Short mmCIF file of C-alpha atoms in Angstrom, two decimals:
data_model
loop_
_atom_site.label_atom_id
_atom_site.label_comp_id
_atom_site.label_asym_id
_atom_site.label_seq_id
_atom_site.Cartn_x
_atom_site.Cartn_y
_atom_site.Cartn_z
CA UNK A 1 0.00 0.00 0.00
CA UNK A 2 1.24 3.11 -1.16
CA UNK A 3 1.37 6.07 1.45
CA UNK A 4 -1.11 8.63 0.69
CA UNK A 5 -0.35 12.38 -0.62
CA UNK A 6 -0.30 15.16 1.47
CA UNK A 7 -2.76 17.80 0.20
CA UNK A 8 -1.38 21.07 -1.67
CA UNK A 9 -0.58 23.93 0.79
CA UNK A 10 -3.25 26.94 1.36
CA UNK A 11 -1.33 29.60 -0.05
CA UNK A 12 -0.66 32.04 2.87
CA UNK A 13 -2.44 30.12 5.64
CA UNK A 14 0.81 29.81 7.60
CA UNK A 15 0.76 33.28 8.06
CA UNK A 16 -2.03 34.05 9.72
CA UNK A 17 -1.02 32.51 12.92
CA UNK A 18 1.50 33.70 15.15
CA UNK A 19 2.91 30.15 16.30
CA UNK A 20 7.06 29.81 17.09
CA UNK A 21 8.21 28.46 13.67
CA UNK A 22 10.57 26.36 15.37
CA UNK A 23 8.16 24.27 16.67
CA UNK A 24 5.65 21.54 14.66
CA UNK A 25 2.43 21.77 16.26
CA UNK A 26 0.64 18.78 15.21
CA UNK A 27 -1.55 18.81 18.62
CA UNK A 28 -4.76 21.51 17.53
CA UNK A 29 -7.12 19.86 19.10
CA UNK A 30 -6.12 20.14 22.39
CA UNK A 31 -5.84 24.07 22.63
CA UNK A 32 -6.57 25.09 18.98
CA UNK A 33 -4.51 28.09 17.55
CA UNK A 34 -5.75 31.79 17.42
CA UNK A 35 -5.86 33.76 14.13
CA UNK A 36 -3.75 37.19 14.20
CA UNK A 37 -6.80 38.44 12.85
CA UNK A 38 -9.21 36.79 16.01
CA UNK A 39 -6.33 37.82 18.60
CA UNK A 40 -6.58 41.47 17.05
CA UNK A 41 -10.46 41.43 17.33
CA UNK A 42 -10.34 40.50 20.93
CA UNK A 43 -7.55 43.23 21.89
CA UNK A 44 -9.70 45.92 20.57
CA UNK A 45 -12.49 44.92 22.52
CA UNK A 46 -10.56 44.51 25.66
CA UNK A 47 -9.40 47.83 24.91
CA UNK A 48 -12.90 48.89 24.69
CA UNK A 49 -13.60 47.42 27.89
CA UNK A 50 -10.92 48.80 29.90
CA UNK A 51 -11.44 52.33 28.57
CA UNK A 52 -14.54 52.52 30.01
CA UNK A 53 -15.59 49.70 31.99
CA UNK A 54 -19.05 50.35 33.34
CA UNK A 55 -20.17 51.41 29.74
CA UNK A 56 -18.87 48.21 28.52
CA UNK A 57 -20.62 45.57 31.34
CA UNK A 58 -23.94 47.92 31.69
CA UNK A 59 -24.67 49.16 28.14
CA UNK A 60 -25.41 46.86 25.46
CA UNK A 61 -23.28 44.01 26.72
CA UNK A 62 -26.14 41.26 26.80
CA UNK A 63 -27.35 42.30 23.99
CA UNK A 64 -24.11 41.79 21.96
CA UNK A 65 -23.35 38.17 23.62
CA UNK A 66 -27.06 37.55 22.18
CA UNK A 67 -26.02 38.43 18.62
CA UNK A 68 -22.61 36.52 18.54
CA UNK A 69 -24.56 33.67 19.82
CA UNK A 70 -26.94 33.66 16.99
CA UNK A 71 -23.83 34.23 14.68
CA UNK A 72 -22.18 30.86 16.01
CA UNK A 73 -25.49 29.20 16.06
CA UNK A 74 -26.14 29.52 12.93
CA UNK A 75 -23.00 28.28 11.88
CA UNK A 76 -23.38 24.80 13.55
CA UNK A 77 -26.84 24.44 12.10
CA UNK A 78 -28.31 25.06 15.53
CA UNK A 79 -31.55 26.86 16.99
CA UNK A 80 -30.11 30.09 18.52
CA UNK A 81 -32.77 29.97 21.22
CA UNK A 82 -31.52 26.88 22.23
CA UNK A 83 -28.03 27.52 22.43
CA UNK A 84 -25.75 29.32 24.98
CA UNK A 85 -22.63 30.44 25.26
CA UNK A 86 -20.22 28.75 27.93
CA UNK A 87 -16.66 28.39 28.74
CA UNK A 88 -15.56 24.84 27.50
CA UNK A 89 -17.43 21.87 26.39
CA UNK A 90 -16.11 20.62 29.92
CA UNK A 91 -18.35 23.65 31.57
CA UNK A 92 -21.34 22.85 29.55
CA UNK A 93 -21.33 18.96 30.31
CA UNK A 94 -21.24 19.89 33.88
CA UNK A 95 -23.65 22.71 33.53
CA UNK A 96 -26.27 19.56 32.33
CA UNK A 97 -25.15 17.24 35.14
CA UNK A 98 -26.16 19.17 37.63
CA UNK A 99 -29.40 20.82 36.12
CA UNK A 100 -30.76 16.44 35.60
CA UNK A 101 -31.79 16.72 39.78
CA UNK A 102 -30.19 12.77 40.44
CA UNK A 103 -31.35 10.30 42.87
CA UNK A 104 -29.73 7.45 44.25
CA UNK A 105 -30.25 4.51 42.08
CA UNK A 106 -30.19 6.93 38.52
CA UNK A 107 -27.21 6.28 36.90
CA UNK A 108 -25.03 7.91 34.39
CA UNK A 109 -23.90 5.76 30.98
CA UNK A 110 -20.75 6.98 29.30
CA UNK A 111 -18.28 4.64 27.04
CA UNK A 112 -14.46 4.69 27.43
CA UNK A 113 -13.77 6.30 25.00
CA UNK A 114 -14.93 9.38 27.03
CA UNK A 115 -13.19 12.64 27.85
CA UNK A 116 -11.08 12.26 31.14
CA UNK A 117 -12.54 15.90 32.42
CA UNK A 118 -16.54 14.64 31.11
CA UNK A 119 -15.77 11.69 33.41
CA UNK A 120 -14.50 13.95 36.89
CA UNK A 121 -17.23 15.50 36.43
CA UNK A 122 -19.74 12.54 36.19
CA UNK A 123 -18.06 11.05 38.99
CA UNK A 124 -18.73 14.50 41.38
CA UNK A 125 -22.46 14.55 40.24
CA UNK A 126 -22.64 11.04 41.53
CA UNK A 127 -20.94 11.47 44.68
CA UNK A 128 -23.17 14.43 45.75
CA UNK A 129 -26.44 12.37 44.62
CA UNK A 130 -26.02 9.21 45.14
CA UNK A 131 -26.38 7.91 41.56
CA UNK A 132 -23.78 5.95 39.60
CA UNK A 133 -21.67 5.77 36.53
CA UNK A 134 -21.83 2.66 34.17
CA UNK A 135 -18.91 3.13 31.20
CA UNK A 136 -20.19 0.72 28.42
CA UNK A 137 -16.48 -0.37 26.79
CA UNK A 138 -16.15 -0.48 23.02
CA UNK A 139 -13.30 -1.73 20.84
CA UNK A 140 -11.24 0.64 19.40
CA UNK A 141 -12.18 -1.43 16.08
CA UNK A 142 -15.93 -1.32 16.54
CA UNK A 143 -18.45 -0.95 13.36
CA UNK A 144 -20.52 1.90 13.35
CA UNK A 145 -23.18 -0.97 13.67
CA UNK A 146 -21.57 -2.82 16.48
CA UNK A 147 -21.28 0.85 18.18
CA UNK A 148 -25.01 1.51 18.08
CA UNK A 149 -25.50 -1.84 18.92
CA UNK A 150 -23.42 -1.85 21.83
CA UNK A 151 -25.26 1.39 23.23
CA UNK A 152 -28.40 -0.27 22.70
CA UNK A 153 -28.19 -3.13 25.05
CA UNK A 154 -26.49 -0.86 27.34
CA UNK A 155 -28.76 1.00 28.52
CA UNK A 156 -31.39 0.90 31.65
CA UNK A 157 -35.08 2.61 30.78
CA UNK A 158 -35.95 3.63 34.06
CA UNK A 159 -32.79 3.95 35.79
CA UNK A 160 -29.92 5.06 32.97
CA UNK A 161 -30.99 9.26 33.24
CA UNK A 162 -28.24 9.99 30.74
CA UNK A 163 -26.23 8.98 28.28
CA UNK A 164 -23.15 10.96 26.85
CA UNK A 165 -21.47 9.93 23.62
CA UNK A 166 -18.67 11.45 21.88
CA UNK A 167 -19.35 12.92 18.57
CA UNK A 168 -15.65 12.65 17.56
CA UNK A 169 -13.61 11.27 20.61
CA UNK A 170 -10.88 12.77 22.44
CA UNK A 171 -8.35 9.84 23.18
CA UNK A 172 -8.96 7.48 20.13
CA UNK A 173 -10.23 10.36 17.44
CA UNK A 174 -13.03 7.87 16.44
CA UNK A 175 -16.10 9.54 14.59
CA UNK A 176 -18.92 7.85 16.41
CA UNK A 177 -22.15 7.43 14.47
CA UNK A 178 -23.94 10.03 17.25
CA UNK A 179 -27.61 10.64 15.34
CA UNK A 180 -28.27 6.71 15.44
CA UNK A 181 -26.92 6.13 18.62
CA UNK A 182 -29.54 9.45 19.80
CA UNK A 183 -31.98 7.81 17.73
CA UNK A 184 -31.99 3.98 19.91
CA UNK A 185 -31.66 6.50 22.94
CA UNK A 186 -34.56 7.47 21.95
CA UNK A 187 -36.57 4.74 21.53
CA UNK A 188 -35.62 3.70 25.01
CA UNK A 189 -36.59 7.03 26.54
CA UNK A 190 -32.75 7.58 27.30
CA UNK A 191 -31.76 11.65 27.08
CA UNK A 192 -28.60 12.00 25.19
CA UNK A 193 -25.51 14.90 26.04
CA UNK A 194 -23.44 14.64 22.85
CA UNK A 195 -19.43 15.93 23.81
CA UNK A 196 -18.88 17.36 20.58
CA UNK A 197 -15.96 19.28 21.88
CA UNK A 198 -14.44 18.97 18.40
CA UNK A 199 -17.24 19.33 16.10
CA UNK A 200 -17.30 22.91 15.07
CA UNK A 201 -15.17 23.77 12.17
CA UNK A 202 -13.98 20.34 11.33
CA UNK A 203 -17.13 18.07 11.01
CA UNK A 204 -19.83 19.08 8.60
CA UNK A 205 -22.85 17.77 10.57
CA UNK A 206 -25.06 20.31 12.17
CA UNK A 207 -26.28 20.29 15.15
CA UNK A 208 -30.24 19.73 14.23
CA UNK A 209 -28.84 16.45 12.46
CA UNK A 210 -27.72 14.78 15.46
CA UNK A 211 -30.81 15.80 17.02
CA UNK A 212 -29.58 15.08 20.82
CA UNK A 213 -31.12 16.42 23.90
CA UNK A 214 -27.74 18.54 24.82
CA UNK A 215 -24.63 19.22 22.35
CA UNK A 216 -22.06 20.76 23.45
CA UNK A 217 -18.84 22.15 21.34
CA UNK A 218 -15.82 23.99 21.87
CA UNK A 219 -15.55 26.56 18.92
CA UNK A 220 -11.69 27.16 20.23
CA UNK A 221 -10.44 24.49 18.69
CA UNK A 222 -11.21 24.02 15.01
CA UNK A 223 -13.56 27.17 14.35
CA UNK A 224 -10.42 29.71 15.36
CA UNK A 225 -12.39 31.34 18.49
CA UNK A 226 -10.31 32.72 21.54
CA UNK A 227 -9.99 30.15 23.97
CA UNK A 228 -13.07 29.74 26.01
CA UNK A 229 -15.28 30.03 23.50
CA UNK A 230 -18.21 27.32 23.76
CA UNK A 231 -21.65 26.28 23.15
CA UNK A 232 -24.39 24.08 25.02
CA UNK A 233 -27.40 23.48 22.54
CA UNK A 234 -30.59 22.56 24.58
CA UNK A 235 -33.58 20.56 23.34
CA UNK A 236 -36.73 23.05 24.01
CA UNK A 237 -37.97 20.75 26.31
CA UNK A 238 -34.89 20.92 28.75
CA UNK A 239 -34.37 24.67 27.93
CA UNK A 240 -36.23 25.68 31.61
CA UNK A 241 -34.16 23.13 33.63
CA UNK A 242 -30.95 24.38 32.67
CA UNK A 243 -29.60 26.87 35.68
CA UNK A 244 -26.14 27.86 35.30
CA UNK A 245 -23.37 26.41 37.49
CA UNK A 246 -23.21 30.25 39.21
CA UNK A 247 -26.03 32.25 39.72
CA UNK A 248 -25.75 35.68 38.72
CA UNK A 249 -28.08 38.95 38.19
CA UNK A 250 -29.07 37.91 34.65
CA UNK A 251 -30.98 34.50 36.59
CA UNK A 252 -34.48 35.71 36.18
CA UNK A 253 -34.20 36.12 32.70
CA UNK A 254 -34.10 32.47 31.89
CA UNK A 255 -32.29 30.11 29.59
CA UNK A 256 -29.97 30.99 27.83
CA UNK A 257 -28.96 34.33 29.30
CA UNK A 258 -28.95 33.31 32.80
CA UNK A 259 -26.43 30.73 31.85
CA UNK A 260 -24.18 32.91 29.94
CA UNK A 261 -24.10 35.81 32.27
CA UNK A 262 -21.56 35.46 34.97
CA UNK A 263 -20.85 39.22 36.16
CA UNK A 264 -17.42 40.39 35.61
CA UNK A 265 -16.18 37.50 33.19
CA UNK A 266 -14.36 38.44 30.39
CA UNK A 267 -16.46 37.85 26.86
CA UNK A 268 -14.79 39.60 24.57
CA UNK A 269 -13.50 35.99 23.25
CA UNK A 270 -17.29 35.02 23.01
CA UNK A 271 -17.61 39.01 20.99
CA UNK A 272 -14.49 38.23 19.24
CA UNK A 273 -15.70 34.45 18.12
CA UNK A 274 -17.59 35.55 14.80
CA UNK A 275 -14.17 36.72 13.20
CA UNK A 276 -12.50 32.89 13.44
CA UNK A 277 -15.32 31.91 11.65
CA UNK A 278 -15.00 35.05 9.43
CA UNK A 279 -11.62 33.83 8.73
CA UNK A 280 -12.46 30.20 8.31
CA UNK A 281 -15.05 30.79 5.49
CA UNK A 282 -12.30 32.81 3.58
CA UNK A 283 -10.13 30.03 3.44
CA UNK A 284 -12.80 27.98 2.97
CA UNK A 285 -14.31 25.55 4.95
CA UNK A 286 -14.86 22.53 2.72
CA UNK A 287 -11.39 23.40 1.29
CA UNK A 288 -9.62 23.54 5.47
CA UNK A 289 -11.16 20.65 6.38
CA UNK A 290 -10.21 18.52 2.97
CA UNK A 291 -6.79 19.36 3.62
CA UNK A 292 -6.98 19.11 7.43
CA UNK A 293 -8.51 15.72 7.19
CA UNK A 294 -6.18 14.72 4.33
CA UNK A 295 -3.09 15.96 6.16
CA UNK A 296 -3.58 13.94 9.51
CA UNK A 297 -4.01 10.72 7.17
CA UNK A 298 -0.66 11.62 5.62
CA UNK A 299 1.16 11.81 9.02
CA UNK A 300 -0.58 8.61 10.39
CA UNK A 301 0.88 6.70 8.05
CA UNK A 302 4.46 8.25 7.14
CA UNK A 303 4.55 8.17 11.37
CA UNK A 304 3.47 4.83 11.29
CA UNK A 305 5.61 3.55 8.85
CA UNK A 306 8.38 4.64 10.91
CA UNK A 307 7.34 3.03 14.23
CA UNK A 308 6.87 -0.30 11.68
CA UNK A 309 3.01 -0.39 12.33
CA UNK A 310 1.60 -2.44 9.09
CA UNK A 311 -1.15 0.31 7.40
CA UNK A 312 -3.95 -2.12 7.98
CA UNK A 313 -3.44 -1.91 11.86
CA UNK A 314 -3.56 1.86 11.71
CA UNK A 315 -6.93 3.09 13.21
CA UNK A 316 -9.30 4.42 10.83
CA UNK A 317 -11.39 7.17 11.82
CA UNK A 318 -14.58 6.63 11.07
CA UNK A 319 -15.03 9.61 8.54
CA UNK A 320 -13.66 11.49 5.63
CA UNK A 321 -13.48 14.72 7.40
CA UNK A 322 -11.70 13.24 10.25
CA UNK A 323 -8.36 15.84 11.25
CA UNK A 324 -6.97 14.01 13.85
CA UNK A 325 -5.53 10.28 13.73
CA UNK A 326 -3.93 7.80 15.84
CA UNK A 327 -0.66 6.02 15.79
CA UNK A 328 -0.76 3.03 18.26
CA UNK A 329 3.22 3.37 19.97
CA UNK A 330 5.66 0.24 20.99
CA UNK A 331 3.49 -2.21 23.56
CA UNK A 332 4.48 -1.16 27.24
CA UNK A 333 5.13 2.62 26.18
CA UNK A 334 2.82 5.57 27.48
CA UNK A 335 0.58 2.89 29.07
CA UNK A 336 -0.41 5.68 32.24
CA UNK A 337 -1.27 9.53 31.98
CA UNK A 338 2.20 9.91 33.91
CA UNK A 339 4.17 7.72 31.34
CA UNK A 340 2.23 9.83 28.68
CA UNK A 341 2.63 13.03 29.87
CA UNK A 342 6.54 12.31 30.04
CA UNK A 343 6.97 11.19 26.95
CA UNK A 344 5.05 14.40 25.60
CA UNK A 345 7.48 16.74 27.28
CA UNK A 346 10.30 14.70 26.11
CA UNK A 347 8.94 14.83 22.29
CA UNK A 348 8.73 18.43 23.03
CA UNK A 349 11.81 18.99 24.06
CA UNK A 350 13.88 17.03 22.11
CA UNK A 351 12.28 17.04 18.83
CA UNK A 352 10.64 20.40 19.09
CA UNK A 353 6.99 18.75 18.27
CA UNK A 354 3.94 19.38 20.04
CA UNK A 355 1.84 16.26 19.96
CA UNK A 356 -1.29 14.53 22.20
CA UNK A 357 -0.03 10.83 23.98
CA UNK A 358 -2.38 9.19 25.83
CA UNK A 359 -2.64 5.71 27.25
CA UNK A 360 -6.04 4.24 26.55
CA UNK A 361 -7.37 0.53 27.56
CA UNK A 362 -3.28 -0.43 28.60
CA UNK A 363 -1.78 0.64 25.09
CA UNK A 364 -0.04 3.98 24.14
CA UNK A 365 -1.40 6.41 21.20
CA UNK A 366 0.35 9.15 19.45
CA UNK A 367 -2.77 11.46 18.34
CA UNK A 368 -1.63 13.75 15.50
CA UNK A 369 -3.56 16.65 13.90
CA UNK A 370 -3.82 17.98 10.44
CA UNK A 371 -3.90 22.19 10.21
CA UNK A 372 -3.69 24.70 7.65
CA UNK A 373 -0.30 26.02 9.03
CA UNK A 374 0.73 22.86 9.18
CA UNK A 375 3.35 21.47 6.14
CA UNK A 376 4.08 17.28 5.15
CA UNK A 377 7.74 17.61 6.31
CA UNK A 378 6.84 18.49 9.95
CA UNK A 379 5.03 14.91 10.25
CA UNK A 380 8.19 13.54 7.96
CA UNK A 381 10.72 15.17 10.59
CA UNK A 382 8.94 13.78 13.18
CA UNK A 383 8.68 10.19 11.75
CA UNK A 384 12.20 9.83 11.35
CA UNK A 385 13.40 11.35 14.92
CA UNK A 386 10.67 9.71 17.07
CA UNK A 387 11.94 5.86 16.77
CA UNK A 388 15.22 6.96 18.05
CA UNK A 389 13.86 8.37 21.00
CA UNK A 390 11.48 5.91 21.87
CA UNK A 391 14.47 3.50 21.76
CA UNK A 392 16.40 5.45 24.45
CA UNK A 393 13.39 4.84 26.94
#
């Protein structure tokens, strides 16, 4: 099997970020990567805000969330009424967790393939109620049919009060078929959080398609917002359950202001958000995420190739659009979050790459990402340092 081609370079992409050039960073997902143009955006309102701060919180302020909110909505294919504005897709998982009013004996259903933060936060709801948390395992090899499948006899009518299910997930960057697994949910009466942390910018889907109860997305990551820049999408029949995790003077004006306002943070990321997507569409979306998607495949496999991992034991991630891969490392390496997060420094240090490791189900993945400012010879650099330095322990 041949390896495949990297895609041709967006002329000029590179330059509208202001990362160290002596660095590869093939880790977006984790923290994303803020345009010049979006860092620029947010300065001058900050600067607006600190000339004149009381005109800035009391005049207009809501008002202007409201209308970036409908701007991101929109985007994602989501009813702005629904949707608010929060910090993470961490903040909004938690923000539903605590609104559901547990009991002892409801329990929470999440797979492992789960975000480690989604899961903390699972396990605090369940401490302070009394319910539990069932993780339904699934191979990392797993049809799309054998997914839905798997969710299906999972679940407890009566007793399972929610289930959350990546949309794209964090550790294994494995597309999971979300709208059928909402749609047996359904059928059993099950209300369904989708983590689509991130969704916006690099999958096409909209929102409405998935068609879960809650939907959550981080737009910091592959839509170019400032960091901290979020969305919770709320079926209208949860809307007037939601309460925010602090209660602030905008509570009596219900969901979703009273979630969004939390006095004296700073939203001039949230006011600031519109302009990544601004500068998205000029690129082009269907053009960043063709190449995105088509670069990540190209590292995989030039990375695995290196690491002598046969193509057909690469993981495939479950979509075209997909701009994040996986590339299983040596058996016994990265194995723990410690082990991990030491060889990420060390890959950091030494090969001046910024890249996700995680250990997942007793085996160690190397998650790479495809980006526009991103170029074929950072992922060939990488594959022929990394086997060296994985061989020194």
């Amino acid at each position: 099997m041949t390896v495949p081609q990297p895609p041709e370079p967006i002329p000029g992409a590179r330059l509208l970020f202001s990362l160290d050039p002596s660095v590869s960073h093939l880790n977006h997902g984790s923290f994303g990567a803020v345009p010049i143009a979006v860092q620029r955006a947010q300065q001058r309102l900050r600067d607006e805000m600190e000339a004149n701060p009381l005109r800035f919180f009391t005049q207009g302020l809501v008002d202007r969330i409201a209308h970036a909110r409908r701007h991101l909505a929109t985007f994602l294919g989501a009813d702005p009424e629904g949707t608010t504005l929060v910090g993470n897709a961490t903040t909004g998982a938690a923000v539903v967790l605590q609104s559901l009013a547990l009991r002892p004996g409801d329990e929470i259903v999440t797979t492992d393939h789960g975000y480690g933060a989604v899961a903390l936060s699972v396990a605090r709801e369940c401490g302070r109620t009394g319910a539990v948390h069932r993780t339904l395992p699934v191979p990392l090899t797993a049809t799309d049919e054998e997914v839905v499948e798997i969710v299906r006899t999972g679940l407890r009518p009566g007793r399972t009060r929610l289930l959350i299910v990546d949309q794209l997930t964090s550790p294994t960057a494995r597309l999971f078929p979300t709208a059928a697994i909402v749609a047996v949910a359904r059928e059993q009466g099950v209300p369904v959080l989708v983590d689509a942390a991130h969704a916006p910018g690099m999958l096409p889907a909209t929102v409405a398609s998935v068609g879960a109860d809650f939907w959550v997305g981080n737009l910091h990551k592959w839509a170019y917002a400032p960091r901290g820049t979020a969305v919770l999408v709320v079926a209208p029949q949860w809307r007037e359950k939601i309460q925010p995790l602090v209660v602030s003077w905008e509570q009596d004006s219900g969901f979703p202001v009273r979630v969004e306002w939390q006095a004296t943070l700073d939203y001039t990321g949230w006011l600031a958000a519109p302009v990544g997507l601004f500068t998205l569409r000029s690129l082009g979306v269907d053009r960043v995420r063709a190449h995105n998607a088509a670069l990540a495949a190209y590292g995989q496999r030039v990375v695995g190739d290196a690491l002598g991992v046969a193509p057909e034991r690469l993981p495939e991630p479950g979509g075209p659009a997909v701009a994040m891969r996986l590339v299983p490392l040596p058996p016994g390496v990265a194995t723990t979050l410690d082990a991990a997060r030491e060889l990420r420094t060390r890959i950091a240090d030494r090969l001046s790459a910024e890249v996700s490791i995680a250990g997942w189900n007793g085996r160690g993945y190397l998650r790479l990402c495809g980006q526009v400012y991103n170029t074929p010879d950072e992922y060939d650099r990488l594959a022929v340092r990394l086997p060296t330095l994985l061989a020194q322990g």
